[in-house]
Short mmCIF file of C-alpha atoms and ligand atoms in Angstrom, two decimals:
data_model
loop_
_atom_site.label_atom_id
_atom_site.label_comp_id
_atom_site.label_asym_id
_atom_site.label_seq_id
_atom_site.Cartn_x
_atom_site.Cartn_y
_atom_site.Cartn_z
CA MET A 1 116.15 91.12 40.95
CA SER A 2 114.13 94.15 41.92
CA CYS A 3 111.33 93.67 39.36
CA SER A 4 110.83 90.01 40.24
CA PHE A 5 109.05 88.52 43.23
CA GLY A 6 108.19 85.07 44.55
CA GLU A 7 109.76 81.64 44.62
CA LYS A 8 107.03 79.08 43.98
CA ILE A 9 105.13 81.40 41.68
CA LYS A 10 107.57 83.97 40.41
CA ILE A 11 106.55 87.18 38.69
CA SER A 12 108.74 89.49 36.58
CA VAL A 13 107.31 92.88 35.62
CA PHE A 14 108.57 94.75 32.55
CA GLY A 15 108.00 98.03 30.70
CA GLN A 16 107.69 101.72 31.53
CA SER A 17 104.80 104.14 31.71
CA HIS A 18 105.46 105.46 28.17
CA SER A 19 107.18 102.46 26.53
CA GLU A 20 105.26 100.62 23.83
CA ALA A 21 103.80 98.24 26.37
CA ILE A 22 104.09 96.95 29.91
CA GLY A 23 103.62 93.40 31.07
CA ILE A 24 104.41 90.49 33.32
CA VAL A 25 105.73 86.94 33.19
CA VAL A 26 104.23 84.61 35.79
CA ASP A 27 106.29 81.45 36.15
CA GLY A 28 105.18 78.42 38.16
CA ILE A 29 101.41 78.44 37.59
CA PRO A 30 100.38 74.77 37.54
CA ALA A 31 98.94 73.38 34.31
CA GLY A 32 95.24 72.63 34.03
CA ILE A 33 93.77 75.74 35.67
CA LYS A 34 90.80 77.21 33.81
CA LEU A 35 91.10 80.97 34.07
CA ASP A 36 88.03 83.18 34.00
CA MET A 37 89.26 85.95 31.67
CA ASP A 38 86.14 88.10 32.22
CA LYS A 39 86.85 88.11 35.93
CA ILE A 40 90.46 89.13 35.27
CA SER A 41 89.26 91.99 33.01
CA ARG A 42 86.74 93.17 35.62
CA PHE A 43 89.45 93.17 38.26
CA MET A 44 91.84 95.15 36.06
CA ALA A 45 89.10 97.65 35.23
CA ARG A 46 88.93 98.58 38.93
CA ARG A 47 92.47 99.99 38.64
CA ALA A 48 92.35 101.33 35.07
CA PRO A 49 92.80 105.11 34.68
CA GLY A 50 90.65 107.82 33.11
CA LYS A 51 87.23 106.82 34.36
CA ASN A 52 86.32 109.39 37.01
CA ALA A 53 87.21 112.74 38.62
CA TYR A 54 89.60 111.21 41.17
CA SER A 55 91.68 109.46 38.51
CA THR A 56 94.23 110.75 35.99
CA LYS A 57 92.67 111.74 32.64
CA ARG A 58 95.04 109.33 30.85
CA LYS A 59 92.81 106.83 29.05
CA GLU A 60 94.06 103.26 28.80
CA ALA A 61 91.90 100.23 28.03
CA ASP A 62 94.25 97.98 30.04
CA ILE A 63 93.29 94.86 28.14
CA PRO A 64 95.98 92.19 28.59
CA THR A 65 97.13 90.21 25.56
CA ILE A 66 98.18 86.73 26.61
CA ILE A 67 101.36 85.79 24.78
CA SER A 68 101.96 82.38 26.33
CA GLY A 69 100.97 79.96 29.06
CA ILE A 70 97.30 79.40 28.15
CA VAL A 71 95.73 77.07 25.59
CA ASP A 72 91.93 77.21 25.11
CA GLY A 73 91.55 79.21 28.33
CA ILE A 74 93.45 76.64 30.42
CA THR A 75 96.99 77.06 31.79
CA CYS A 76 99.45 74.73 30.10
CA GLY A 77 102.39 74.88 32.54
CA ALA A 78 104.52 77.25 30.41
CA PRO A 79 105.23 80.72 31.86
CA LEU A 80 102.15 82.92 31.60
CA CYS A 81 103.04 86.17 29.84
CA ALA A 82 100.64 89.10 29.50
CA VAL A 83 101.31 92.33 27.62
CA ILE A 84 99.31 95.54 28.09
CA LYS A 85 99.65 98.24 25.41
CA ASN A 86 100.39 101.83 26.36
CA SER A 87 98.34 103.97 24.01
CA ASP A 88 97.72 107.40 25.55
CA GLN A 89 101.14 108.79 26.43
CA HIS A 90 101.85 112.55 26.52
CA SER A 91 105.62 112.31 26.84
CA LYS A 92 106.40 116.00 26.22
CA ASP A 93 104.71 116.86 29.57
CA TYR A 94 107.71 115.24 31.25
CA SER A 95 110.66 116.70 29.25
CA LYS A 96 111.67 119.34 31.82
CA LEU A 97 111.60 116.85 34.69
CA LYS A 98 114.94 115.40 33.55
CA THR A 99 116.62 118.49 34.99
CA LEU A 100 113.89 119.60 37.44
CA PRO A 101 113.00 116.58 39.61
CA ARG A 102 109.53 116.54 41.14
CA PRO A 103 109.49 116.87 44.93
CA SER A 104 108.60 113.52 46.53
CA HIS A 105 108.54 111.62 43.24
CA SER A 106 111.24 109.13 42.18
CA ASP A 107 112.84 111.46 39.57
CA PHE A 108 115.85 112.60 41.62
CA ALA A 109 116.60 109.21 43.23
CA ALA A 110 116.28 107.45 39.84
CA TYR A 111 118.50 110.07 38.17
CA VAL A 112 121.27 109.43 40.72
CA LYS A 113 120.86 105.64 40.66
CA HIS A 114 120.83 105.33 36.85
CA ASN A 115 123.32 108.12 36.08
CA GLY A 116 120.66 110.18 34.32
CA PHE A 117 119.66 107.36 31.92
CA ASN A 118 116.36 106.75 33.72
CA ASP A 119 113.18 107.02 31.64
CA ILE A 120 111.55 110.17 32.99
CA ARG A 121 108.44 109.90 30.76
CA GLY A 122 105.41 109.32 32.97
CA GLY A 123 107.71 108.26 35.81
CA GLY A 124 109.23 105.42 33.72
CA ASN A 125 109.21 102.12 35.57
CA PHE A 126 108.48 103.89 38.88
CA SER A 127 105.02 104.82 37.61
CA GLY A 128 101.74 103.74 39.19
CA ARG A 129 101.04 102.33 35.72
CA MET A 130 103.31 99.39 36.58
CA THR A 131 100.58 98.18 38.92
CA ALA A 132 98.44 97.14 35.90
CA PRO A 133 100.53 93.99 35.24
CA LEU A 134 100.56 93.31 39.00
CA CYS A 135 96.76 93.39 38.90
CA PHE A 136 96.75 90.90 36.02
CA ALA A 137 98.96 88.42 37.92
CA GLY A 138 97.13 89.12 41.19
CA ALA A 139 93.77 88.36 39.54
CA VAL A 140 95.16 85.01 38.37
CA ALA A 141 96.53 84.26 41.86
CA MET A 142 93.18 85.21 43.41
CA GLN A 143 91.33 82.69 41.24
CA ILE A 144 93.65 79.95 42.48
CA LEU A 145 93.28 81.07 46.11
CA GLU A 146 89.48 81.29 45.82
CA GLU A 147 89.42 77.65 44.73
CA LYS A 148 91.02 76.92 48.13
CA GLY A 149 88.41 78.99 49.96
CA ILE A 150 90.73 81.96 50.53
CA ARG A 151 89.19 85.37 49.88
CA ILE A 152 90.94 88.75 49.78
CA GLY A 153 89.19 92.12 49.91
CA ALA A 154 90.21 95.71 50.60
CA HIS A 155 88.46 99.03 51.04
CA ILE A 156 89.20 102.71 51.51
CA GLU A 157 89.65 103.09 55.28
CA LYS A 158 90.12 106.84 55.04
CA ILE A 159 90.90 109.64 52.63
CA ALA A 160 91.87 113.17 53.67
CA GLY A 161 90.91 112.34 57.26
CA VAL A 162 87.35 111.18 56.39
CA LYS A 163 86.93 107.66 57.75
CA ASP A 164 85.03 104.60 56.56
CA SER A 165 84.13 101.86 59.11
CA ARG A 166 86.80 99.22 59.70
CA PHE A 167 86.47 95.50 59.10
CA ASP A 168 85.32 93.59 62.19
CA PRO A 169 88.64 91.76 62.78
CA VAL A 170 86.92 88.63 64.14
CA ASN A 171 83.79 88.32 62.03
CA VAL A 172 84.86 89.73 58.65
CA ASN A 173 83.71 87.18 56.09
CA ALA A 174 84.04 86.30 52.43
CA ASP A 175 80.62 87.78 51.55
CA LEU A 176 81.53 91.23 52.92
CA LEU A 177 84.89 91.12 51.12
CA LYS A 178 83.18 90.22 47.86
CA ASP A 179 80.57 92.91 48.35
CA VAL A 180 83.02 95.73 49.18
CA SER A 181 85.44 94.74 46.40
CA SER A 182 82.73 94.85 43.78
CA LYS A 183 81.94 98.53 44.49
CA GLU A 184 83.22 101.18 42.12
CA PHE A 185 84.26 103.25 45.16
CA PRO A 186 85.04 100.58 47.74
CA LEU A 187 83.69 101.68 51.12
CA ILE A 188 81.97 99.65 53.82
CA ASP A 189 79.90 102.69 54.83
CA ASP A 190 78.73 104.31 51.59
CA SER A 191 77.35 107.31 53.52
CA VAL A 192 80.86 108.85 53.67
CA LYS A 193 81.38 108.63 49.90
CA GLU A 194 80.19 112.15 49.02
CA LYS A 195 82.27 113.74 51.77
CA ILE A 196 85.38 111.92 50.56
CA LEU A 197 84.70 112.81 46.93
CA SER A 198 84.28 116.48 47.85
CA LYS A 199 87.64 116.44 49.72
CA ILE A 200 89.34 114.97 46.64
CA GLU A 201 87.64 117.48 44.34
CA ALA A 202 88.60 120.40 46.59
CA ALA A 203 92.24 119.28 46.52
CA ARG A 204 92.11 118.87 42.72
CA LEU A 205 90.64 122.34 42.20
CA ASP A 206 93.42 123.67 44.44
CA GLY A 207 96.05 122.01 42.23
CA ASP A 208 96.80 119.73 45.16
CA SER A 209 96.35 116.08 46.19
CA VAL A 210 95.27 113.97 49.19
CA GLY A 211 96.29 110.60 50.65
CA GLY A 212 94.66 107.99 52.84
CA VAL A 213 94.62 104.47 54.22
CA ILE A 214 93.53 101.16 52.67
CA GLU A 215 92.45 98.25 54.85
CA CYS A 216 92.78 94.69 53.55
CA ALA A 217 91.47 91.42 55.00
CA VAL A 218 92.02 87.80 54.07
CA THR A 219 89.62 85.06 55.16
CA GLY A 220 89.88 81.29 54.86
CA LEU A 221 93.60 80.99 55.54
CA PRO A 222 94.46 77.84 57.47
CA ALA A 223 96.63 78.11 60.60
CA GLY A 224 100.32 77.36 60.15
CA LEU A 225 101.29 79.25 56.95
CA GLY A 226 104.49 81.29 56.97
CA GLU A 227 107.93 80.82 58.48
CA PRO A 228 109.58 82.43 61.48
CA MET A 229 112.04 85.31 61.09
CA PHE A 230 112.49 86.53 57.50
CA ASP A 231 109.72 84.63 55.70
CA GLY A 232 106.86 85.40 58.06
CA VAL A 233 103.48 86.30 56.60
CA GLU A 234 103.99 89.94 57.64
CA ASN A 235 107.40 90.00 55.94
CA VAL A 236 106.17 88.51 52.68
CA ILE A 237 103.02 90.65 52.46
CA SER A 238 104.99 93.81 53.31
CA ARG A 239 107.61 93.11 50.67
CA ALA A 240 104.88 92.74 48.05
CA VAL A 241 102.88 95.75 49.26
CA PHE A 242 105.85 98.12 48.99
CA ALA A 243 106.10 97.28 45.28
CA ILE A 244 103.13 99.60 44.90
CA PRO A 245 104.36 103.16 44.52
CA ALA A 246 103.14 105.72 47.08
CA ILE A 247 102.70 103.19 49.91
CA LYS A 248 104.51 104.55 52.94
CA GLY A 249 103.39 102.45 55.89
CA ILE A 250 101.81 99.16 56.92
CA GLU A 251 100.33 97.87 60.17
CA PHE A 252 98.94 94.42 60.98
CA GLY A 253 96.05 93.82 63.39
CA ASN A 254 95.71 96.72 65.79
CA GLY A 255 99.15 97.85 64.60
CA PHE A 256 100.62 100.94 66.24
CA ASP A 257 97.69 101.10 68.70
CA CYS A 258 99.11 98.03 70.51
CA ALA A 259 101.90 100.25 71.82
CA ASP A 260 99.46 102.04 74.15
CA LEU A 261 97.81 98.91 75.57
CA ARG A 262 98.62 96.63 78.49
CA GLY A 263 99.27 92.97 77.70
CA SER A 264 95.96 92.10 79.31
CA GLU A 265 94.18 94.46 76.88
CA ASN A 266 96.15 93.47 73.81
CA ASN A 267 96.21 89.67 74.21
CA ASP A 268 93.67 87.63 72.28
CA ASP A 269 92.24 84.80 74.43
CA PHE A 270 92.09 81.44 72.70
CA ILE A 271 88.66 79.80 72.55
CA ILE A 272 87.05 76.80 70.86
CA THR A 273 84.57 77.61 68.08
CA ASP A 274 82.80 74.71 66.33
CA GLY A 275 85.50 72.34 67.61
CA LYS A 276 88.34 74.51 66.25
CA ILE A 277 90.83 76.68 68.16
CA THR A 278 90.22 80.35 67.36
CA ALA A 279 90.60 83.60 69.33
CA LYS A 280 88.06 85.80 71.05
CA THR A 281 89.59 88.99 69.67
CA ASN A 282 92.00 89.60 66.80
CA ASN A 283 94.44 92.32 67.79
CA HIS A 284 97.17 90.12 66.32
CA GLY A 285 95.65 90.45 62.83
CA GLY A 286 95.71 86.71 62.14
CA ILE A 287 99.50 86.36 62.42
CA LEU A 288 101.51 85.13 65.42
CA GLY A 289 105.27 84.57 65.17
CA GLY A 290 105.01 85.25 61.45
CA ILE A 291 102.60 82.30 61.09
CA THR A 292 98.87 82.37 60.38
CA SER A 293 96.66 81.67 63.41
CA SER A 294 93.44 80.85 61.45
CA MET A 295 91.95 84.24 62.38
CA PRO A 296 91.38 86.66 59.45
CA VAL A 297 94.58 88.40 58.36
CA ILE A 298 94.02 92.15 58.62
CA PHE A 299 96.36 94.96 57.68
CA ARG A 300 96.26 98.63 56.74
CA VAL A 301 98.54 100.62 54.45
CA ALA A 302 99.19 104.35 54.31
CA VAL A 303 99.07 105.93 50.85
CA LYS A 304 100.74 109.29 50.45
CA PRO A 305 99.15 112.21 48.59
CA THR A 306 100.05 112.12 44.89
CA PRO A 307 103.43 113.83 44.55
CA SER A 308 102.66 115.45 41.16
CA ILE A 309 100.55 118.47 42.04
CA SER A 310 100.06 121.57 39.93
CA LYS A 311 100.78 124.09 42.70
CA PRO A 312 104.20 125.73 42.17
CA GLN A 313 106.92 123.95 44.19
CA MET A 314 110.65 124.46 44.69
CA THR A 315 113.21 122.06 43.28
CA VAL A 316 116.87 122.06 42.21
CA ASN A 317 117.96 122.36 38.58
CA LEU A 318 120.32 119.38 38.19
CA GLU A 319 122.28 121.07 35.37
CA THR A 320 122.77 124.53 36.86
CA MET A 321 122.66 123.44 40.53
CA THR A 322 120.37 126.36 41.37
CA GLN A 323 117.00 126.42 43.11
CA GLU A 324 114.12 126.79 40.69
CA GLU A 325 110.36 126.93 40.79
CA LEU A 326 108.60 123.94 39.20
CA VAL A 327 105.07 123.86 37.85
CA ILE A 328 104.20 120.26 36.94
CA GLU A 329 102.18 119.61 33.79
CA GLY A 330 100.47 116.43 32.72
CA ARG A 331 97.60 114.34 33.97
CA HIS A 332 97.76 113.03 37.53
CA ASP A 333 95.49 111.33 40.05
CA PRO A 334 94.44 113.90 42.69
CA CYS A 335 94.16 110.87 45.00
CA ILE A 336 95.83 107.50 44.45
CA VAL A 337 93.90 105.61 47.15
CA PRO A 338 90.81 104.34 45.20
CA ARG A 339 92.91 102.95 42.34
CA ALA A 340 95.42 101.42 44.75
CA VAL A 341 92.73 99.29 46.47
CA PRO A 342 92.75 96.48 43.85
CA CYS A 343 96.56 96.76 43.68
CA ILE A 344 96.75 95.91 47.39
CA GLU A 345 94.45 92.92 46.88
CA ALA A 346 96.58 91.79 43.91
CA VAL A 347 99.96 91.87 45.66
CA THR A 348 98.44 90.21 48.74
CA ALA A 349 97.32 87.33 46.52
CA LEU A 350 100.80 87.12 44.96
CA ALA A 351 102.39 87.05 48.41
CA LEU A 352 100.02 84.41 49.83
CA ILE A 353 100.18 82.10 46.84
CA ASN A 354 103.89 81.71 47.57
CA LEU A 355 103.18 80.63 51.15
CA ILE A 356 100.66 77.93 50.28
C1 FMN B 1 97.61 103.55 40.98
C2 FMN B 1 98.67 104.60 41.19
C3 FMN B 1 98.58 105.79 40.49
C4 FMN B 1 99.55 106.79 40.67
N1 FMN B 1 99.41 107.96 39.97
C5 FMN B 1 100.32 108.94 40.17
C6 FMN B 1 100.19 110.17 39.46
O1 FMN B 1 99.26 110.38 38.69
N2 FMN B 1 101.13 111.12 39.67
C7 FMN B 1 102.17 110.94 40.55
O2 FMN B 1 102.99 111.83 40.73
N3 FMN B 1 102.30 109.79 41.23
C8 FMN B 1 101.42 108.79 41.06
N4 FMN B 1 101.57 107.61 41.75
C9 FMN B 1 102.64 107.50 42.78
C10 FMN B 1 104.04 107.52 42.24
O3 FMN B 1 104.25 106.54 41.26
C11 FMN B 1 105.05 107.37 43.41
O4 FMN B 1 104.75 108.27 44.43
C12 FMN B 1 106.47 107.58 42.96
O5 FMN B 1 106.85 106.57 42.06
C13 FMN B 1 107.48 107.59 44.11
O6 FMN B 1 107.45 106.40 44.83
P1 FMN B 1 107.13 106.38 46.40
O7 FMN B 1 106.00 107.33 46.60
O8 FMN B 1 106.78 104.97 46.71
O9 FMN B 1 108.37 106.85 47.10
C14 FMN B 1 100.63 106.59 41.58
C15 FMN B 1 100.71 105.38 42.28
C16 FMN B 1 99.73 104.40 42.10
C17 FMN B 1 99.82 103.12 42.89
#
């Protein structure tokens, strides 16, 4: 099923951007886990819309109501179900998109797939809003992983060509991940913040949008997780990551750069550190043969510029089969990257919890 993921801990996401509510069922969470609800709320607030100039003006509190699975703050073994109300929909902004699909959004593909019955309002179930329930489940998964000493953190690696520093692939540690994740605008090097914000603002004022790259690291993973071939760590993380709309690429370790190196430059020598086998460098991004090597897992994802821009664009009228100009209305993120950072952390947690 396309809206479900995971075997040991299985999630099923439901709802649409403008339906009464959205939500998630998380099946397989062991009983007896005390969940820190404040921590879950703080995590979800990092993704919530309407808080700054680089986010859509849609205002949603994104407070999950727990329907089942928790008694007195402790998981009881029943499926955990959380519902998040949609309260600030402007559905009429989307009425013309039924016949005039937005370039590079899901409207046309969904129209064909669902014979025109797709919910066009706010992008329906293809909306970035569907990442709110993923963040709820990811925050739960993260609490379980943190108990096992596994820490996930991501940051903005670049936006509109302006770069942050990268994680040190060998020495990235839990403290840095915690520090960067707790920032409102998650950068390692805060000195590039203003330049990035001005690029986003310039695109917004132009009725345009910008994209970027998010880098994610995981520390504390033991060696030996993952399976060869189709259930490797890269496979499972990638499958989860592409659930986030607007993600168009992923690379692990030094990624596409490895193609330009000799084996002698790319290989990571094994060494002994504090009696344990580690590697001197980490071009392999913590994964060898689909299996964790005990080095930090590092990957980067490409986020495309928001497809809904207010500049006039050309599309095809699906009723008249003629070319037509489209001016998109409504409230849209001029840059998706900052809000997608916690989403990447969340789906990484959901992927890893299934491998442990
Ligand atoms: C957090 C988040 C917010 C998003 N906000 C918007 C938005 O305001 N306007 C828009 O057109 N697309 C937005 N998107 C992206 C679209 O949902 C996405 O591009 C579209 O569904 C097509 O899917 P694809 O880009 O993966 O092919 C957002 C995505 C995320 C993750």
